[in-house]
Amino acid sequence: MRFIPWLLVAALASVPLWMTDYYYLHVLIVTGIFIIAAMSLNLLLGYTGQLSLGHVAFFGIGAYTSALISLGFKVHIAPDTVVGLSPKPVWFAMLCAVFVTGIVGYGIGKLSFRVRGAYFVIVSLSFVSVVQLIALNWVELTQGAMALNSIPPLTLGFGEYTISFLRKPQFFYLMLSAAVLSYIIIARLVNSRAGRAMIALRENESLATSLGIDVTRYLVLATVVSAAIAGLAGALYTHYIRIVDPNIFLFIYTVTMIIMVVTGGKGTLAGPIVGGVVFGVVPEVLRAMKIAPEMQWIVYGVLMIAIVYFLPQGIVPAVRRAFASHRSVFAGSSTLIEKAEEQ
Amino acid sequence: MTSQDDIVLSIEHVAVRFGGLLAIADMTFSVREGEIVGLIGPNGAGKTTAFNVFTGFLRATSGTVRYRSTILNGLKPHEISRLGLVRTFQRTSVFQDNTVFGNVMIGLHTRGRSSLWDTLLGTRRERESEQELMNAAQEILQFVGLEHRATTLAANLAYGEQRLLGLALALAAKPSMLLLDEPVSGMNAAETARFVTLVEKIRDAGTTILLVEHDMQMVMKVSDRVVVLNYGRIIAEGPPAQIQNDPEVIRAYLGQRKKRA
Amino acid sequence: MRLPVFAPFQFNALERRDLSEFLQHLLNAVILGGTYALLGIGLTLIFGIMRVVNFTHGELYAFGAYCMYALVMRLGVNFYLSLLLAMALGALLGAFIELVLLSRLRRADIDTTMLVMIGAWIIMQNTEQWIWSGVALSVKNPFPANPLVFGPASVSWLRVYVFVVALLLIAGTYLLINRTKLGKAMRATFQDPDTAALMGVRIGRINTATFAIGSSLAAAAGALLGPVFVVQPAMGDLAAAKAFAVVILGGLGSVPGATVGGFILAFAEELGAGYISSGYRDAMGFVLIILILLIRPTGLFARKERIG
């Protein structure tokens, strides 16, 4: 059982070798990037139990930061004072994006977790809206609605040993590496003492604090890691699509991530991946059936409600329950997935 | 003669007011090292409120709570727990969706010694720390007698077992003083007797204990000293025999249904 | 320009323009405040009594506006009657949502309910988009085109109508809550649903009624503002965001709070847009939310609400 995740990775690694239709490769890449973002949301929503509706803000901040640092920028912060940066290598820009988003996550975490429940949800929504409006109106920095374009692709290496991650097959491997790295970070975190603390906070906050668990510390930790990974996803997105505009902050993207996490199974490691695959595939099926975009969204909404009613825990736990009755076949070793469930 | 150094928990003129309601009027008493003190009183006297104040879930309107020499007023629950003062809860006392073993692992949180980097990089210190915690969890489960239920989900435990798990959780947090909130409520006679033995073993190992209970027989049997709370005030204090015959105490309980033996 | 002889008793040209601008902003804010209050009251009732974060509120607002369009422009119904019909239809839609979706979730935690509401939001907005397409529609109104002039400031008849109706509806809601049996039951449920149930209050019915009333107020706000601005599928999103801001300002569950909050938000927007930057007008609401939640999380008027 332990090797199943690695087999999956190997199988995925082989995809660019036989998938010749670049359109489907593109779909896989974009789905993969969203899955990374969904995994990061799962850390906050699934494991720590905080319904943050502002997650796409981290995605977008990561995207804009990486774009701006790789393109360079110049802004007037006062009538006579100019602050600027010359274009930097893309790998550096991406690292900065992760770092900056993590710091923003820290600040937001410290401020937002003074409130809980519905208030927290509303704060998270407001945060995204403010960020979107800044992206739209601070034209000098972000070009507003005119978008930042011609964003350079990632290149790594020296002299003749340079790889450019411009074309789809190369980018697919970049995305896959980032996804595996994110998965490992999250898996290690949730299976550790810190992860147990987050789960405890989700289940029973009073009991957790009475056992010495510092609520704020772990909520903020979850937010920082979650934000940083979302920022990574955003940076990937921006150097793939190579255009970024304020539409990246649309609520519909947060909804997509939430659907992926919730339908896949929040609080499980495999959940966002399963949910991501389902919601990467569904639009394609609908598109092939020539259904209007509005209908696609209506189907999403119906699916979301149906899953909340019929499979309230999500797909992965339901599947696992079905297999539990056939325990003997899979008895013995436990996978990363099961270990997290046990704790 | 007892000296001031002996005192572990000291409550001085604590009052708690919610809007117009005076939950605790003026409470003063102390608990000494190695004692088992029982806090009793009619329903609504303010016992759970008192516990909430001692452990930081409620702010006292006035008065001071001291643990050894540290003032507890204004500290957060997790800070107080780390000082060594740990409580159990009357209801929702366990993590329902975790296994018994998983519950105790959570309780052992403060004993872990690896940092975030150890976790992310998967260092040896992380593995060793986790192993230590798992060993400690095993020991605690054996101590309370739940090791045979280690893989059961907490929600599926019998009621008496859940209370035991609640105790195991508190023990995991390495307390030097335990506050037990109605620990045997809902237990039958055999379970209660086993619990009393456990409590005595815990005290013998060096932990001071303050407990709130309605089961008079149990309290009188296990406590070194009993403190009686009524209408937010301490009305009597002393060894169990003395309290049982105290006219004020009897008057306070008149009209209350006699608790089952 | 030469100043008249009695200069000390008159403002100079620049100051006079500043004053009239300010008065105009004030007037706009007062009028806008009424509708924001309407939106906020509906939402705060639903949150206070049902503890549901109603993400469909914006869609009910849009629904009200689309009703006006359909009734007035397509079916030729009388302008004033259309408002009443839009409110009635809004109430029906609200009741429907509550009965079909929410009633099964009464025991569920707040996260599950929110997710269902988000799903309903997606369905409603895209249905509207599908039926009417994204084109901005306008609704004709029966008022004279010339504005009313109050000294240095002016306001259109339509906006006066909007303001008056909003005030009437707010007053009506107050009467409903404080003077009727239904209102009494609603207030009891708000204080403590379990005790209210023990006293014989049919919580299920109260929930349905509350959601219907809240939705009908949102629809009213949409029906009133639809003719003022334009009608388009995404209009609900911004309205919902502002409704949330109003509710947070006033405190979740406080009707007087939502009323005052509505005006505060309108003033913040008008003055912010006028004197800082119009692009950030819509940000005012969010900034206010964040500020209030950080400084005084329970809002200006709320009863004891738990935080943290």
PDB file of C-alpha atoms in Angstrom, chain B residues 108 111 113 127-137:
ATOM      1  CA  LEU B 108       1.194  14.583  24.868  1.00  0.00           C
ATOM      2  CA  ARG B 111       6.129  16.847  25.645  1.00  0.00           C
ATOM      3  CA  ARG B 113      10.753  18.172  21.429  1.00  0.00           C
ATOM      4  CA  ARG B 127      11.437  10.207  14.477  1.00  0.00           C
ATOM      5  CA  GLU B 128      12.924   9.824  17.936  1.00  0.00           C
ATOM      6  CA  SER B 129      10.549  12.339  19.448  1.00  0.00           C
ATOM      7  CA  GLU B 130       7.542  10.632  17.881  1.00  0.00           C
ATOM      8  CA  GLN B 131       8.745   7.277  19.217  1.00  0.00           C
ATOM      9  CA  GLU B 132       9.117   8.737  22.714  1.00  0.00           C
ATOM     10  CA  LEU B 133       5.602  10.108  22.531  1.00  0.00           C
ATOM     11  CA  MET B 134       4.199   6.801  21.373  1.00  0.00           C
ATOM     12  CA  ASN B 135       5.926   5.017  24.259  1.00  0.00           C
ATOM     13  CA  ALA B 136       4.575   7.546  26.727  1.00  0.00           C
ATOM     14  CA  ALA B 137       1.076   7.121  25.273  1.00  0.00           C
TER      15      ALA B 137
END
